[in-house]
PDB file of C-alpha atoms in Angstrom:
ATOM      1  CA  MET N   1     -43.501   4.076   5.290  1.00  0.00           C
ATOM      2  CA  PRO N   2     -39.930   4.070   3.617  1.00  0.00           C
ATOM      3  CA  THR N   3     -39.669   2.669   0.015  1.00  0.00           C
ATOM      4  CA  THR N   4     -36.655   1.015  -1.533  1.00  0.00           C
ATOM      5  CA  ASP N   5     -34.596   2.037  -4.547  1.00  0.00           C
ATOM      6  CA  ALA N   6     -35.668   1.288  -8.152  1.00  0.00           C
ATOM      7  CA  TYR N   7     -32.815  -1.168  -8.707  1.00  0.00           C
ATOM      8  CA  GLY N   8     -33.775  -3.882  -6.151  1.00  0.00           C
ATOM      9  CA  GLN N   9     -30.783  -3.231  -3.881  1.00  0.00           C
ATOM     10  CA  GLY N  10     -32.816  -2.698  -0.682  1.00  0.00           C
ATOM     11  CA  VAL N  11     -31.634   0.912  -0.208  1.00  0.00           C
ATOM     12  CA  SER N  12     -34.441   2.600   1.918  1.00  0.00           C
ATOM     13  CA  ILE N  13     -35.886   5.855   0.560  1.00  0.00           C
ATOM     14  CA  ALA N  14     -37.920   7.961   3.133  1.00  0.00           C
ATOM     15  CA  ALA N  15     -41.302   8.818   2.192  1.00  0.00           C
ATOM     16  CA  LEU N  16     -43.029  12.345   2.484  1.00  0.00           C
ATOM     17  CA  THR N  17     -45.171  10.930   5.229  1.00  0.00           C
ATOM     18  CA  ASP N  18     -42.229  10.085   7.446  1.00  0.00           C
ATOM     19  CA  ALA N  19     -41.361  12.270  10.387  1.00  0.00           C
ATOM     20  CA  PRO N  20     -38.511  14.676   9.339  1.00  0.00           C
ATOM     21  CA  ASN N  21     -35.174  13.297  10.602  1.00  0.00           C
ATOM     22  CA  ALA N  22     -32.129  14.291   8.529  1.00  0.00           C
ATOM     23  CA  ALA N  23     -29.747  12.289  10.655  1.00  0.00           C
ATOM     24  CA  THR N  24     -31.764   8.937  10.185  1.00  0.00           C
ATOM     25  CA  LEU N  25     -32.220   9.750   6.484  1.00  0.00           C
ATOM     26  CA  SER N  26     -28.454  10.202   5.869  1.00  0.00           C
ATOM     27  CA  GLN N  27     -27.550   7.190   8.167  1.00  0.00           C
ATOM     28  CA  ASN N  28     -29.933   4.832   6.489  1.00  0.00           C
ATOM     29  CA  ILE N  29     -28.724   5.782   3.045  1.00  0.00           C
ATOM     30  CA  ALA N  30     -25.014   5.797   3.913  1.00  0.00           C
ATOM     31  CA  ASP N  31     -25.187   2.358   5.682  1.00  0.00           C
ATOM     32  CA  ALA N  32     -27.020   0.867   2.475  1.00  0.00           C
ATOM     33  CA  ILE N  33     -24.807   2.342  -0.127  1.00  0.00           C
ATOM     34  CA  VAL N  34     -21.519   1.775   1.785  1.00  0.00           C
ATOM     35  CA  GLN N  35     -21.961  -2.049   2.029  1.00  0.00           C
ATOM     36  CA  ARG N  36     -22.837  -2.149  -1.686  1.00  0.00           C
ATOM     37  CA  SER N  37     -19.583  -0.280  -2.740  1.00  0.00           C
ATOM     38  CA  ILE N  38     -16.030  -1.313  -2.555  1.00  0.00           C
ATOM     39  CA  MET N  39     -14.999  -0.879   1.073  1.00  0.00           C
ATOM     40  CA  ARG N  40     -11.355  -0.154   1.950  1.00  0.00           C
ATOM     41  CA  PHE N  41      -9.535  -1.713   4.942  1.00  0.00           C
ATOM     42  CA  ALA N  42      -5.988  -1.630   6.226  1.00  0.00           C
ATOM     43  CA  SER N  43      -5.862  -5.524   6.158  1.00  0.00           C
ATOM     44  CA  ALA N  44      -7.911  -8.669   6.296  1.00  0.00           C
ATOM     45  CA  SER N  45      -7.748  -8.601  10.042  1.00  0.00           C
ATOM     46  CA  ALA N  46      -9.094  -5.076  10.113  1.00  0.00           C
ATOM     47  CA  ARG N  47     -11.905  -6.074   7.834  1.00  0.00           C
ATOM     48  CA  ALA N  48     -12.785  -9.123   9.916  1.00  0.00           C
ATOM     49  CA  ALA N  49     -12.990  -6.760  13.092  1.00  0.00           C
ATOM     50  CA  THR N  50     -15.464  -4.594  11.266  1.00  0.00           C
ATOM     51  CA  LEU N  51     -17.357  -6.954   8.960  1.00  0.00           C
ATOM     52  CA  THR N  52     -18.240  -9.652  11.609  1.00  0.00           C
ATOM     53  CA  SER N  53     -21.144 -10.894   9.486  1.00  0.00           C
ATOM     54  CA  PRO N  54     -20.348 -10.261   5.804  1.00  0.00           C
ATOM     55  CA  VAL N  55     -23.050 -10.559   3.311  1.00  0.00           C
ATOM     56  CA  GLU N  56     -22.673 -12.338  -0.099  1.00  0.00           C
ATOM     57  CA  GLY N  57     -21.584  -9.936  -2.769  1.00  0.00           C
ATOM     58  CA  MET N  58     -19.734  -7.450  -0.560  1.00  0.00           C
ATOM     59  CA  GLU N  59     -16.570  -6.244  -2.195  1.00  0.00           C
ATOM     60  CA  THR N  60     -13.413  -4.932  -0.325  1.00  0.00           C
ATOM     61  CA  TRP N  61     -10.019  -3.417  -0.979  1.00  0.00           C
ATOM     62  CA  LEU N  62      -7.006  -4.443   1.214  1.00  0.00           C
ATOM     63  CA  GLN N  63      -4.445  -1.851   1.291  1.00  0.00           C
ATOM     64  CA  ASP N  64      -1.595  -3.954   2.769  1.00  0.00           C
ATOM     65  CA  THR N  65      -1.799  -6.417  -0.131  1.00  0.00           C
ATOM     66  CA  ASN N  66      -3.449  -4.217  -2.852  1.00  0.00           C
ATOM     67  CA  SER N  67      -5.955  -6.924  -3.307  1.00  0.00           C
ATOM     68  CA  LEU N  68      -9.622  -6.632  -4.385  1.00  0.00           C
ATOM     69  CA  GLU N  69     -11.869  -9.385  -2.882  1.00  0.00           C
ATOM     70  CA  ILE N  70     -15.478 -10.333  -2.928  1.00  0.00           C
ATOM     71  CA  TYR N  71     -17.423 -12.408  -0.431  1.00  0.00           C
ATOM     72  CA  ASP N  72     -19.169 -15.429  -1.989  1.00  0.00           C
ATOM     73  CA  GLY N  73     -21.204 -16.310   1.094  1.00  0.00           C
ATOM     74  CA  THR N  74     -18.570 -18.691   2.592  1.00  0.00           C
ATOM     75  CA  ALA N  75     -15.134 -16.876   2.149  1.00  0.00           C
ATOM     76  CA  TRP N  76     -13.395 -13.895   0.731  1.00  0.00           C
ATOM     77  CA  ARG N  77     -12.254 -14.569  -2.926  1.00  0.00           C
ATOM     78  CA  ALA N  78      -9.683 -12.545  -4.928  1.00  0.00           C
ATOM     79  CA  VAL N  79     -10.927 -10.622  -8.020  1.00  0.00           C
ATOM     80  CA  PRO N  80      -8.569  -9.863 -10.943  1.00  0.00           C
ATOM     81  CA  TYR N  81      -8.479  -6.205 -11.611  1.00  0.00           C
ATOM     82  CA  GLY N  82      -5.561  -5.662 -14.060  1.00  0.00           C
ATOM     83  CA  THR N  83      -2.894  -7.568 -12.229  1.00  0.00           C
ATOM     84  CA  GLN N  84       0.557  -7.107 -13.694  1.00  0.00           C
ATOM     85  CA  TRP N  85       3.752  -8.957 -13.516  1.00  0.00           C
ATOM     86  CA  THR N  86       6.030  -8.105 -10.662  1.00  0.00           C
ATOM     87  CA  THR N  87       9.895  -8.679 -10.456  1.00  0.00           C
ATOM     88  CA  TYR N  88      11.204 -10.417  -7.330  1.00  0.00           C
ATOM     89  CA  ALA N  89      14.720 -11.246  -5.908  1.00  0.00           C
ATOM     90  CA  VAL N  90      14.887 -14.830  -7.092  1.00  0.00           C
ATOM     91  CA  GLN N  91      17.959 -16.721  -5.759  1.00  0.00           C
ATOM     92  CA  TRP N  92      19.868 -19.531  -7.458  1.00  0.00           C
ATOM     93  CA  GLN N  93      20.718 -22.278  -4.813  1.00  0.00           C
ATOM     94  CA  ALA N  94      22.666 -25.495  -4.768  1.00  0.00           C
ATOM     95  CA  THR N  95      22.820 -28.245  -2.209  1.00  0.00           C
ATOM     96  CA  THR N  96      26.556 -28.142  -1.850  1.00  0.00           C
ATOM     97  CA  THR N  97      27.898 -24.711  -2.806  1.00  0.00           C
ATOM     98  CA  ASN N  98      25.534 -22.021  -3.820  1.00  0.00           C
ATOM     99  CA  PRO N  99      26.267 -20.316  -7.135  1.00  0.00           C
ATOM    100  CA  SER N 100      26.336 -16.682  -8.034  1.00  0.00           C
ATOM    101  CA  PRO N 101      25.551 -15.150 -11.468  1.00  0.00           C
ATOM    102  CA  GLY N 102      28.459 -12.861 -11.544  1.00  0.00           C
ATOM    103  CA  ASN N 103      28.320 -11.009 -14.938  1.00  0.00           C
ATOM    104  CA  GLY N 104      25.440 -13.253 -15.991  1.00  0.00           C
ATOM    105  CA  THR N 105      21.776 -12.340 -15.425  1.00  0.00           C
ATOM    106  CA  LEU N 106      19.098 -13.829 -13.220  1.00  0.00           C
ATOM    107  CA  VAL N 107      15.636 -12.458 -13.196  1.00  0.00           C
ATOM    108  CA  GLY N 108      12.389 -13.654 -11.512  1.00  0.00           C
ATOM    109  CA  GLN N 109       8.862 -12.377 -12.149  1.00  0.00           C
ATOM    110  CA  TYR N 110       5.507 -13.405 -10.949  1.00  0.00           C
ATOM    111  CA  MET N 111       1.904 -12.511 -11.319  1.00  0.00           C
ATOM    112  CA  LYS N 112      -0.448 -13.600  -8.300  1.00  0.00           C
ATOM    113  CA  ILE N 113      -4.166 -13.561  -8.402  1.00  0.00           C
ATOM    114  CA  GLY N 114      -5.536 -14.922  -5.049  1.00  0.00           C
ATOM    115  CA  THR N 115      -3.746 -18.179  -4.360  1.00  0.00           C
ATOM    116  CA  THR N 116      -2.747 -18.700  -8.046  1.00  0.00           C
ATOM    117  CA  CYS N 117       0.893 -17.751  -8.833  1.00  0.00           C
ATOM    118  CA  HIS N 118       2.366 -17.577 -12.363  1.00  0.00           C
ATOM    119  CA  ILE N 119       5.989 -17.527 -12.436  1.00  0.00           C
ATOM    120  CA  TYR N 120       8.899 -16.846 -14.815  1.00  0.00           C
ATOM    121  CA  ILE N 121      12.561 -17.239 -14.059  1.00  0.00           C
ATOM    122  CA  LYS N 122      15.495 -16.651 -16.634  1.00  0.00           C
ATOM    123  CA  LEU N 123      19.160 -17.401 -15.936  1.00  0.00           C
ATOM    124  CA  VAL N 124      21.944 -16.555 -18.431  1.00  0.00           C
ATOM    125  CA  ILE N 125      25.371 -17.867 -17.616  1.00  0.00           C
ATOM    126  CA  GLY N 126      28.176 -15.138 -17.782  1.00  0.00           C
ATOM    127  CA  THR N 127      31.886 -15.363 -18.145  1.00  0.00           C
ATOM    128  CA  THR N 128      32.322 -14.839 -14.414  1.00  0.00           C
ATOM    129  CA  THR N 129      29.385 -16.820 -13.126  1.00  0.00           C
ATOM    130  CA  ASN N 130      30.258 -19.061 -10.233  1.00  0.00           C
ATOM    131  CA  VAL N 131      28.260 -22.217 -10.875  1.00  0.00           C
ATOM    132  CA  GLY N 132      28.836 -23.671  -7.430  1.00  0.00           C
ATOM    133  CA  SER N 133      28.120 -27.362  -6.879  1.00  0.00           C
ATOM    134  CA  GLY N 134      25.278 -29.759  -6.126  1.00  0.00           C
ATOM    135  CA  THR N 135      21.789 -29.915  -7.342  1.00  0.00           C
ATOM    136  CA  TYR N 136      20.209 -26.627  -8.307  1.00  0.00           C
ATOM    137  CA  ARG N 137      16.892 -24.906  -7.153  1.00  0.00           C
ATOM    138  CA  PHE N 138      15.354 -21.479  -7.520  1.00  0.00           C
ATOM    139  CA  THR N 139      13.525 -19.671  -4.696  1.00  0.00           C
ATOM    140  CA  LEU N 140       9.756 -18.999  -5.353  1.00  0.00           C
ATOM    141  CA  PRO N 141       8.058 -15.666  -4.592  1.00  0.00           C
ATOM    142  CA  PHE N 142       5.344 -17.298  -2.353  1.00  0.00           C
ATOM    143  CA  THR N 143       5.252 -20.531  -0.257  1.00  0.00           C
ATOM    144  CA  THR N 144       3.434 -23.345  -2.090  1.00  0.00           C
ATOM    145  CA  ALA N 145       0.007 -24.680  -0.820  1.00  0.00           C
ATOM    146  CA  THR N 146      -0.237 -28.062   0.946  1.00  0.00           C
ATOM    147  CA  ILE N 147      -2.897 -30.035  -0.846  1.00  0.00           C
ATOM    148  CA  THR N 148      -4.092 -33.594   0.458  1.00  0.00           C
ATOM    149  CA  ASN N 149      -3.424 -36.251  -2.314  1.00  0.00           C
ATOM    150  CA  SER N 150      -2.259 -33.854  -4.892  1.00  0.00           C
ATOM    151  CA  ASP N 151       0.495 -31.245  -5.504  1.00  0.00           C
ATOM    152  CA  PRO N 152       0.472 -27.453  -5.808  1.00  0.00           C
ATOM    153  CA  GLY N 153       1.937 -27.482  -9.260  1.00  0.00           C
ATOM    154  CA  CYS N 154       4.730 -28.567 -11.650  1.00  0.00           C
ATOM    155  CA  LEU N 155       7.017 -26.139 -13.256  1.00  0.00           C
ATOM    156  CA  VAL N 156       8.433 -26.389 -16.842  1.00  0.00           C
ATOM    157  CA  ALA N 157      12.220 -25.951 -17.305  1.00  0.00           C
ATOM    158  CA  VAL N 158      13.853 -25.166 -20.623  1.00  0.00           C
ATOM    159  CA  PHE N 159      17.607 -24.901 -21.495  1.00  0.00           C
ATOM    160  CA  SER N 160      19.241 -23.602 -24.599  1.00  0.00           C
ATOM    161  CA  ARG N 161      22.986 -23.505 -25.467  1.00  0.00           C
ATOM    162  CA  ALA N 162      25.451 -23.633 -28.477  1.00  0.00           C
ATOM    163  CA  SER N 163      26.681 -27.149 -27.901  1.00  0.00           C
ATOM    164  CA  THR N 164      24.862 -30.435 -28.617  1.00  0.00           C
ATOM    165  CA  PRO N 165      22.189 -31.033 -27.228  1.00  0.00           C
ATOM    166  CA  ASN N 166      21.454 -27.275 -27.826  1.00  0.00           C
ATOM    167  CA  HIS N 167      17.889 -27.307 -26.505  1.00  0.00           C
ATOM    168  CA  GLY N 168      15.605 -29.378 -24.264  1.00  0.00           C
ATOM    169  CA  SER N 169      12.683 -29.114 -21.741  1.00  0.00           C
ATOM    170  CA  GLY N 170      12.473 -30.636 -18.393  1.00  0.00           C
ATOM    171  CA  ASN N 171      10.356 -30.189 -15.176  1.00  0.00           C
ATOM    172  CA  SER N 172      10.464 -29.425 -11.562  1.00  0.00           C
ATOM    173  CA  PRO N 173       7.494 -30.850  -9.422  1.00  0.00           C
ATOM    174  CA  LEU N 174       6.476 -28.835  -6.430  1.00  0.00           C
ATOM    175  CA  GLY N 175       5.608 -30.098  -2.941  1.00  0.00           C
ATOM    176  CA  GLY N 176       3.540 -28.543  -0.155  1.00  0.00           C
ATOM    177  CA  GLY N 177       4.848 -25.759   2.119  1.00  0.00           C
ATOM    178  CA  TRP N 178       8.005 -25.048  -0.092  1.00  0.00           C
ATOM    179  CA  THR N 179       9.727 -21.809  -0.735  1.00  0.00           C
ATOM    180  CA  THR N 180      11.890 -23.182  -3.492  1.00  0.00           C
ATOM    181  CA  THR N 181      11.543 -25.336  -6.673  1.00  0.00           C
ATOM    182  CA  ASP N 182      12.266 -28.929  -6.334  1.00  0.00           C
ATOM    183  CA  GLN N 183      15.246 -30.469  -8.229  1.00  0.00           C
ATOM    184  CA  ILE N 184      15.074 -29.543 -11.919  1.00  0.00           C
ATOM    185  CA  TRP N 185      15.118 -32.516 -14.321  1.00  0.00           C
ATOM    186  CA  PHE N 186      16.566 -32.195 -17.887  1.00  0.00           C
ATOM    187  CA  PRO N 187      16.816 -34.708 -20.695  1.00  0.00           C
ATOM    188  CA  SER N 188      20.134 -36.408 -20.924  1.00  0.00           C
ATOM    189  CA  SER N 189      21.999 -37.686 -24.160  1.00  0.00           C
ATOM    190  CA  THR N 190      20.215 -41.050 -23.602  1.00  0.00           C
ATOM    191  CA  PRO N 191      16.684 -40.845 -25.290  1.00  0.00           C
ATOM    192  CA  GLY N 192      14.074 -41.077 -22.740  1.00  0.00           C
ATOM    193  CA  ASP N 193      16.414 -40.443 -19.720  1.00  0.00           C
ATOM    194  CA  GLU N 194      16.520 -37.351 -17.668  1.00  0.00           C
ATOM    195  CA  ASN N 195      19.275 -36.016 -15.189  1.00  0.00           C
ATOM    196  CA  VAL N 196      18.902 -33.779 -12.167  1.00  0.00           C
ATOM    197  CA  TRP N 197      20.379 -30.541 -13.059  1.00  0.00           C
ATOM    198  CA  THR N 198      23.742 -29.761 -11.334  1.00  0.00           C
ATOM    199  CA  ASN N 199      27.014 -28.038 -12.308  1.00  0.00           C
ATOM    200  CA  THR N 200      28.023 -31.042 -14.336  1.00  0.00           C
ATOM    201  CA  GLN N 201      24.760 -32.734 -15.278  1.00  0.00           C
ATOM    202  CA  PRO N 202      23.314 -33.258 -17.955  1.00  0.00           C
ATOM    203  CA  TRP N 203      26.225 -30.930 -19.083  1.00  0.00           C
ATOM    204  CA  THR N 204      28.891 -28.624 -17.668  1.00  0.00           C
ATOM    205  CA  LEU N 205      27.586 -25.133 -17.556  1.00  0.00           C
ATOM    206  CA  ALA N 206      29.202 -22.554 -19.826  1.00  0.00           C
ATOM    207  CA  ALA N 207      28.899 -18.873 -20.725  1.00  0.00           C
ATOM    208  CA  THR N 208      25.789 -17.977 -22.921  1.00  0.00           C
ATOM    209  CA  ASN N 209      23.812 -21.058 -21.615  1.00  0.00           C
ATOM    210  CA  VAL N 210      20.166 -19.911 -20.905  1.00  0.00           C
ATOM    211  CA  ILE N 211      17.880 -21.649 -18.480  1.00  0.00           C
ATOM    212  CA  ARG N 212      14.173 -20.731 -18.177  1.00  0.00           C
ATOM    213  CA  VAL N 213      11.683 -21.990 -15.607  1.00  0.00           C
ATOM    214  CA  HIS N 214       7.958 -21.083 -15.831  1.00  0.00           C
ATOM    215  CA  GLY N 215       4.617 -22.262 -14.788  1.00  0.00           C
ATOM    216  CA  THR N 216       1.697 -21.896 -12.417  1.00  0.00           C
ATOM    217  CA  TYR N 217       1.315 -23.037  -8.860  1.00  0.00           C
ATOM    218  CA  GLN N 218      -1.083 -22.696  -5.901  1.00  0.00           C
ATOM    219  CA  THR N 219       0.186 -20.544  -3.067  1.00  0.00           C
ATOM    220  CA  ALA N 220      -0.369 -21.157   0.714  1.00  0.00           C
ATOM    221  CA  THR N 221      -2.120 -17.827   1.089  1.00  0.00           C
TER     222      THR N 221
END
């Protein structure tokens, strides 16, 4: 009669009274150990085709997304494993004429854990920056989630410049299924009031102006 391992994991161990069968012995041990280790799959679809009835506590690594996930009995959940910040090709857009950084700088970074995305964007206006026209938005690294009766997030926006006012913080609420920020709101010279950020509001953009956008939002996948 086979016994189980000493750690309560249900791994069958052959007894001396069992009929000799090396193939069965190896298969039983391998099957028990593999499902309790981190299993590797090319993608979530490849995993679904193989693990048709996953068991709570199973762990997998998806090679296409470089993600570690664990099954909680209902769904596969992402597991942080030393995730780092990644640069992405953020775009600065406007409703009328798209701007371009020129000799300014525009950098976007994100860190994604499951469906949680942390984001940081920094724009520095240069002497050859084309500020375009219209209300501004920045592209996001991932599409936002659609949440019933709620929002996927609200980003914080901060500006700094040499003129008065020289510093201020605003916001950009996010809607469901979006690939860009919403309009970005900054405080105006009137206390308690805010203006949508454009090439002329709340001020005329000039070289050395710095705009930063950061925050956390829920992604669609």
